[in-house]
Amino acid sequence: MKMLVVFEKFPRIRHIGHLDLMRAMQRALRRSGLPVKFSQGFNPHLLLTFAAPLSVGMAGKREIMEVPLGSDVTEAEFLEKINAALPPELPCLSARIVDDKHPASMASLYAAAYEIAIDSEAEALRNAIPSFLAQESIIALRKTKSGEKMVDIRPMIFELKASGDNTIRCTLALSEAATCKPDLLMDALCAHAGLAARPRTIITRLQMYGKDLIPLEML
Amino acid sequence: MKEFSESKLEILLDTALKPARYTGGEMNAVIKPFDQADVSFAFCFPDSYEVGMSHLGIKILYHIINKQPWALCERVYMPWPDMADALRRENLSLFSIESRTPIRKFDILGFTLQYEMCYTNILEVLDLSDIPLHSCDRTQDDPIVMAGGPCAYNPEPLAPFIDVFQIGDGEEMMLDAIDCVRKCKAEGKSRLDTLRALAGIEGIYVPAFYEAAYHEDGTLKSFTPIDQAASPIVRKRIVKDLDKADYPDSFIVPYTEAIQDRSVLEIMRGCTKGCRFCQAGMLYRPVRERSLETLLKQADQLVNSTGYEEISLSSLSSGDYSQLTELCCELTQRYADKKVSLSLPSMRLDSVVKQSLEELQKVRKAGLTLAPEAGTQRLRDVINKGVTEDDLVRAVTDAFQSGWSTVKLYFMIGLPTETDEDLAGIGHVAKTVMNCYFTVPKGMRARGLRVTASASTFVPKPFTPFQWQPQDTLPQIREKQAKLKDILYAIKGVNFNWHDPELSMLEACFARGDRRMADVLEAAWKNGCRMDGWTEFFNYEGWTKAFADCNVDPAFYANRQRGEDELLPWDFIDAGVTRAFLWREWQRAQRAEVTPDCRKGCQGCGLQRFEGVCRK
Ligand code: SF4
């Protein structure tokens, strides 16, 4: 069996990178005494998959991982044991037993919602949103391993609005086929608003979705 | 005055190199309400987070202090230079990891002194915390600045900066000290009276209560107490029974990889081998073992509370632990399911137990580390490293047969009485090790032989039989390094590492320095020196200028032959081993006479004076 787990990464530890976070989870699972599965081979490690890595610097409200288990555990027992083994900044919020054949969250991923807290120029950015979205295409410069690439991010923006005086909320494509990172959106929005430099932001991933924007953990 | 603001800090963290060094929130970190503790202790390892998080002593004391309901201990490290500069630029105070409290607000700031080359970091941490550098300038509102650890056995170069030194094993002394501060605080005692009360605790040294006078030639003339609370001799503290000593049931597990990212079991303390260059071997006497039962219990607790994939055994010579084989077998079997592996650090040549090696290799094959230290039998006898070429051949052959293929060899250059022949001997040892590999049939040995020879520069240390001896001068060291390079580069397949001679020279100055070295330290820090242990930050010009500015000749400390009757800056400390024993050992060294392991018969080193500790 497999446990589909929703967890939170607090802002205080947002600078922890994905690999470090994964190791922290693996160690928590070891501490928990849960019947975890190990990989074969010379350096056995714990099998564990994440729906999507969270960038360094980002907090996450409802992150998702899958934990294959060697024997049966109830959802309540899993949550109790794993939370006892996790630091307060990294709690698990819910757990759901799924079949081993349940498609990997990673493969079902389609989009994610973010909240972007803005340090300065929030008003200018808020005001720029309607005309920004009215554009037919928004060409942004994406840095890739092989250099820079022009992409049209307009079709990847599903939602973009001010959610408070200093916060913006957006839902952006996040899948193997198409991904728009919130940083890329912010760069384009700042350019559109005529800002010379990008204000400092703290980004939180709020939720991940599958097709038709169904919350990923409910698929 | 520096301020502290969480939001300003968050901004700095966004641009810091490795912000995870400062964010905290690690598993097993102890979170207590800051204001509710009777006494608060900021524990500083004066180096980077990654280095400091690896240190066992702090883990032990962090646990012991936090176990007291009335006390609180939080951590602080030397910020990486980018962060130190950013804090200064923003006028933000250095803060503790757990509660992000400015260090100045703690009752006590404690430093652990593991190596001399972190001394500038101590000044940097004090300055970043807005605590006056000099003990005499501190007020009632400033923390009491304490320091302990192996370098505290010669505290003099730090004397003006530290209020209180703890000398010896920390477990019991630390509690005595913080309890004393707590009581003084409750009674509203002045800073001076608090220091006086602390000075009454065995093992504690308050430098402000002593005065040093010097002869015209610069050597020490006298060292005397000038306060009634101070005793002329400070005797080190010893924990008598390690089984009864507190040991952490959990370690803080960092998110980022620390240098030592594993569970550590301290299997014993002290060493009876009597290597004459080794300060730790003398300081941590007598030998005390933890029982198998205690260790297995501690291992269980650590495995369950940390989730670490690896356990390592810690001690000065793990091979001498009386139940090593049983311990290794039991640990490997016990945790096989949990995929927890066991690694043994730097095993002594003469005690590699084949059986436990085979037991070990079931799980993991870390590199084999051996420390012959010197290239010829004569010089090994001089330094009392009781290892022969036969021992070496047997150990590496065993290891190669058991599947090892990576060997690290540690040597020292500049040892007293060293000649060219001894340097050539290092090449000979490396070659012998390679030959041992090739004598193991192809099918039986692992592929990919890797032999690394490291040569560090000998630094004479206090409380060793070599404490009177000069260190080689910089040109001498460079010449020897060049010779060694020629010798080792000629052997195909051997890697050669060596150390910065300048760094070793500074280490020697501080290791055996007196109070005048404090001026040099402060001047160097003012010249921008910090993080001296990191090649990328080591600023030798800053140091040479500091020596010149203070009119101090480094050769006086590093390269001078000290006389049999000279008063040494650390003579007021009773470290257990007596000066007479050390001198006797120096005499024997000159005759290349070995002194056997004192488990086989007491050598009268001085520890027998400590009641109940040396059983003989
Ligand atoms: S007193 Fe004797 S047995 Fe004890 S450490 Fe010293 S030499 Fe060894």
PDB file of N, CA and C in Angstrom, chain A residues 75-121:
ATOM      1  N   GLU A  75      -4.658   5.376   8.548  1.00  0.00           N
ATOM      2  CA  GLU A  75      -4.301   6.769   8.244  1.00  0.00           C
ATOM      3  C   GLU A  75      -4.024   7.540   9.529  1.00  0.00           C
ATOM      4  N   ALA A  76      -4.867   7.308  10.534  1.00  0.00           N
ATOM      5  CA  ALA A  76      -4.707   8.034  11.801  1.00  0.00           C
ATOM      6  C   ALA A  76      -3.379   7.670  12.462  1.00  0.00           C
ATOM      7  N   GLU A  77      -3.054   6.389  12.428  1.00  0.00           N
ATOM      8  CA  GLU A  77      -1.803   5.945  13.045  1.00  0.00           C
ATOM      9  C   GLU A  77      -0.613   6.542  12.309  1.00  0.00           C
ATOM     10  N   PHE A  78      -0.706   6.556  10.992  1.00  0.00           N
ATOM     11  CA  PHE A  78       0.375   7.123  10.197  1.00  0.00           C
ATOM     12  C   PHE A  78       0.617   8.573  10.589  1.00  0.00           C
ATOM     13  N   LEU A  79      -0.474   9.341  10.628  1.00  0.00           N
ATOM     14  CA  LEU A  79      -0.348  10.768  10.943  1.00  0.00           C
ATOM     15  C   LEU A  79       0.234  10.978  12.327  1.00  0.00           C
ATOM     16  N   GLU A  80      -0.231  10.200  13.272  1.00  0.00           N
ATOM     17  CA  GLU A  80       0.239  10.376  14.634  1.00  0.00           C
ATOM     18  C   GLU A  80       1.739  10.101  14.709  1.00  0.00           C
ATOM     19  N   LYS A  81       2.142   8.980  14.097  1.00  0.00           N
ATOM     20  CA  LYS A  81       3.553   8.591  14.217  1.00  0.00           C
ATOM     21  C   LYS A  81       4.470   9.528  13.445  1.00  0.00           C
ATOM     22  N   ILE A  82       4.053   9.916  12.271  1.00  0.00           N
ATOM     23  CA  ILE A  82       4.946  10.762  11.472  1.00  0.00           C
ATOM     24  C   ILE A  82       5.058  12.146  12.107  1.00  0.00           C
ATOM     25  N   ASN A  83       3.955  12.659  12.635  1.00  0.00           N
ATOM     26  CA  ASN A  83       4.034  13.987  13.243  1.00  0.00           C
ATOM     27  C   ASN A  83       4.857  13.992  14.520  1.00  0.00           C
ATOM     28  N   ALA A  84       4.856  12.876  15.213  1.00  0.00           N
ATOM     29  CA  ALA A  84       5.694  12.808  16.412  1.00  0.00           C
ATOM     30  C   ALA A  84       7.171  12.850  16.027  1.00  0.00           C
ATOM     31  N   ALA A  85       7.447  12.496  14.784  1.00  0.00           N
ATOM     32  CA  ALA A  85       8.841  12.418  14.349  1.00  0.00           C
ATOM     33  C   ALA A  85       9.257  13.626  13.522  1.00  0.00           C
ATOM     34  N   LEU A  86       8.371  14.585  13.362  1.00  0.00           N
ATOM     35  CA  LEU A  86       8.698  15.751  12.536  1.00  0.00           C
ATOM     36  C   LEU A  86       8.848  17.006  13.385  1.00  0.00           C
ATOM     37  N   PRO A  87       9.718  17.915  12.965  1.00  0.00           N
ATOM     38  CA  PRO A  87       9.814  19.181  13.693  1.00  0.00           C
ATOM     39  C   PRO A  87       8.535  20.004  13.470  1.00  0.00           C
ATOM     40  N   PRO A  88       8.239  20.934  14.372  1.00  0.00           N
ATOM     41  CA  PRO A  88       6.983  21.686  14.282  1.00  0.00           C
ATOM     42  C   PRO A  88       6.835  22.462  12.971  1.00  0.00           C
ATOM     43  N   GLU A  89       7.943  22.748  12.310  1.00  0.00           N
ATOM     44  CA  GLU A  89       7.892  23.547  11.075  1.00  0.00           C
ATOM     45  C   GLU A  89       7.551  22.712   9.859  1.00  0.00           C
ATOM     46  N   LEU A  90       7.353  21.423  10.050  1.00  0.00           N
ATOM     47  CA  LEU A  90       7.141  20.547   8.898  1.00  0.00           C
ATOM     48  C   LEU A  90       6.065  19.490   9.201  1.00  0.00           C
ATOM     49  N   PRO A  91       4.857  19.934   9.531  1.00  0.00           N
ATOM     50  CA  PRO A  91       3.844  18.950   9.944  1.00  0.00           C
ATOM     51  C   PRO A  91       3.132  18.286   8.765  1.00  0.00           C
ATOM     52  N   CYS A  92       2.681  17.056   8.976  1.00  0.00           N
ATOM     53  CA  CYS A  92       1.814  16.410   7.994  1.00  0.00           C
ATOM     54  C   CYS A  92       0.372  16.735   8.354  1.00  0.00           C
ATOM     55  N   LEU A  93      -0.424  17.103   7.363  1.00  0.00           N
ATOM     56  CA  LEU A  93      -1.782  17.572   7.616  1.00  0.00           C
ATOM     57  C   LEU A  93      -2.813  16.468   7.415  1.00  0.00           C
ATOM     58  N   SER A  94      -2.588  15.644   6.396  1.00  0.00           N
ATOM     59  CA  SER A  94      -3.536  14.550   6.187  1.00  0.00           C
ATOM     60  C   SER A  94      -2.838  13.409   5.482  1.00  0.00           C
ATOM     61  N   ALA A  95      -3.429  12.230   5.596  1.00  0.00           N
ATOM     62  CA  ALA A  95      -2.856  11.062   4.944  1.00  0.00           C
ATOM     63  C   ALA A  95      -4.006  10.225   4.403  1.00  0.00           C
ATOM     64  N   ARG A  96      -3.806   9.654   3.215  1.00  0.00           N
ATOM     65  CA  ARG A  96      -4.863   8.839   2.615  1.00  0.00           C
ATOM     66  C   ARG A  96      -4.240   7.589   2.026  1.00  0.00           C
ATOM     67  N   ILE A  97      -4.825   6.448   2.361  1.00  0.00           N
ATOM     68  CA  ILE A  97      -4.318   5.199   1.801  1.00  0.00           C
ATOM     69  C   ILE A  97      -4.776   5.092   0.362  1.00  0.00           C
ATOM     70  N   VAL A  98      -3.846   4.823  -0.533  1.00  0.00           N
ATOM     71  CA  VAL A  98      -4.242   4.580  -1.918  1.00  0.00           C
ATOM     72  C   VAL A  98      -3.631   3.255  -2.374  1.00  0.00           C
ATOM     73  N   ASP A  99      -4.183   2.741  -3.419  1.00  0.00           N
ATOM     74  CA  ASP A  99      -3.727   1.484  -3.977  1.00  0.00           C
ATOM     75  C   ASP A  99      -2.325   1.648  -4.566  1.00  0.00           C
ATOM     76  N   ASP A 100      -1.557   0.558  -4.600  1.00  0.00           N
ATOM     77  CA  ASP A 100      -0.226   0.635  -5.205  1.00  0.00           C
ATOM     78  C   ASP A 100      -0.307   1.087  -6.655  1.00  0.00           C
ATOM     79  N   LYS A 101      -1.426   0.782  -7.307  1.00  0.00           N
ATOM     80  CA  LYS A 101      -1.538   1.137  -8.728  1.00  0.00           C
ATOM     81  C   LYS A 101      -2.053   2.552  -8.930  1.00  0.00           C
ATOM     82  N   HIS A 102      -2.392   3.204  -7.866  1.00  0.00           N
ATOM     83  CA  HIS A 102      -2.845   4.597  -7.964  1.00  0.00           C
ATOM     84  C   HIS A 102      -1.789   5.415  -8.713  1.00  0.00           C
ATOM     85  N   PRO A 103      -2.223   6.176  -9.745  1.00  0.00           N
ATOM     86  CA  PRO A 103      -1.233   6.916 -10.532  1.00  0.00           C
ATOM     87  C   PRO A 103      -0.428   7.888  -9.654  1.00  0.00           C
ATOM     88  N   ALA A 104       0.840   8.012  -9.970  1.00  0.00           N
ATOM     89  CA  ALA A 104       1.709   8.887  -9.185  1.00  0.00           C
ATOM     90  C   ALA A 104       1.214  10.326  -9.271  1.00  0.00           C
ATOM     91  N   SER A 105       1.244  11.015  -8.128  1.00  0.00           N
ATOM     92  CA  SER A 105       0.790  12.409  -8.096  1.00  0.00           C
ATOM     93  C   SER A 105       1.550  13.237  -9.122  1.00  0.00           C
ATOM     94  N   MET A 106       2.819  12.917  -9.233  1.00  0.00           N
ATOM     95  CA  MET A 106       3.670  13.657 -10.152  1.00  0.00           C
ATOM     96  C   MET A 106       3.086  13.661 -11.563  1.00  0.00           C
ATOM     97  N   ALA A 107       2.528  12.504 -11.967  1.00  0.00           N
ATOM     98  CA  ALA A 107       2.019  12.374 -13.335  1.00  0.00           C
ATOM     99  C   ALA A 107       0.673  13.073 -13.515  1.00  0.00           C
ATOM    100  N   SER A 108      -0.088  13.207 -12.414  1.00  0.00           N
ATOM    101  CA  SER A 108      -1.413  13.832 -12.531  1.00  0.00           C
ATOM    102  C   SER A 108      -1.368  15.347 -12.384  1.00  0.00           C
ATOM    103  N   LEU A 109      -0.190  15.846 -12.010  1.00  0.00           N
ATOM    104  CA  LEU A 109      -0.075  17.265 -11.701  1.00  0.00           C
ATOM    105  C   LEU A 109      -0.369  18.135 -12.921  1.00  0.00           C
ATOM    106  N   TYR A 110      -1.117  19.212 -12.702  1.00  0.00           N
ATOM    107  CA  TYR A 110      -1.523  20.065 -13.817  1.00  0.00           C
ATOM    108  C   TYR A 110      -1.245  21.547 -13.511  1.00  0.00           C
ATOM    109  N   ALA A 111      -1.507  21.965 -12.275  1.00  0.00           N
ATOM    110  CA  ALA A 111      -1.340  23.379 -11.947  1.00  0.00           C
ATOM    111  C   ALA A 111      -1.104  23.543 -10.457  1.00  0.00           C
ATOM    112  N   ALA A 112      -0.710  24.762 -10.064  1.00  0.00           N
ATOM    113  CA  ALA A 112      -0.550  25.051  -8.646  1.00  0.00           C
ATOM    114  C   ALA A 112      -0.939  26.498  -8.372  1.00  0.00           C
ATOM    115  N   ALA A 113      -1.464  26.712  -7.174  1.00  0.00           N
ATOM    116  CA  ALA A 113      -1.819  28.069  -6.766  1.00  0.00           C
ATOM    117  C   ALA A 113      -0.745  28.604  -5.825  1.00  0.00           C
ATOM    118  N   TYR A 114      -0.471  29.900  -5.958  1.00  0.00           N
ATOM    119  CA  TYR A 114       0.581  30.524  -5.145  1.00  0.00           C
ATOM    120  C   TYR A 114       0.065  31.806  -4.524  1.00  0.00           C
ATOM    121  N   GLU A 115       0.620  32.127  -3.397  1.00  0.00           N
ATOM    122  CA  GLU A 115       0.417  33.460  -2.850  1.00  0.00           C
ATOM    123  C   GLU A 115       1.772  34.152  -2.824  1.00  0.00           C
ATOM    124  N   ILE A 116       1.771  35.391  -3.340  1.00  0.00           N
ATOM    125  CA  ILE A 116       3.024  36.132  -3.428  1.00  0.00           C
ATOM    126  C   ILE A 116       2.908  37.375  -2.546  1.00  0.00           C
ATOM    127  N   ALA A 117       3.693  37.408  -1.471  1.00  0.00           N
ATOM    128  CA  ALA A 117       3.698  38.588  -0.597  1.00  0.00           C
ATOM    129  C   ALA A 117       4.751  39.552  -1.124  1.00  0.00           C
ATOM    130  N   ILE A 118       4.338  40.795  -1.289  1.00  0.00           N
ATOM    131  CA  ILE A 118       5.213  41.773  -1.951  1.00  0.00           C
ATOM    132  C   ILE A 118       5.630  42.848  -0.957  1.00  0.00           C
ATOM    133  N   ASP A 119       6.925  43.151  -0.966  1.00  0.00           N
ATOM    134  CA  ASP A 119       7.491  44.096  -0.011  1.00  0.00           C
ATOM    135  C   ASP A 119       7.191  45.554  -0.360  1.00  0.00           C
ATOM    136  N   SER A 120       7.272  45.882  -1.656  1.00  0.00           N
ATOM    137  CA  SER A 120       7.095  47.281  -2.066  1.00  0.00           C
ATOM    138  C   SER A 120       6.450  47.296  -3.451  1.00  0.00           C
ATOM    139  N   GLU A 121       5.966  48.448  -3.871  1.00  0.00           N
ATOM    140  CA  GLU A 121       5.348  48.616  -5.193  1.00  0.00           C
ATOM    141  C   GLU A 121       4.131  47.722  -5.371  1.00  0.00           C
TER     142      GLU A 121
END
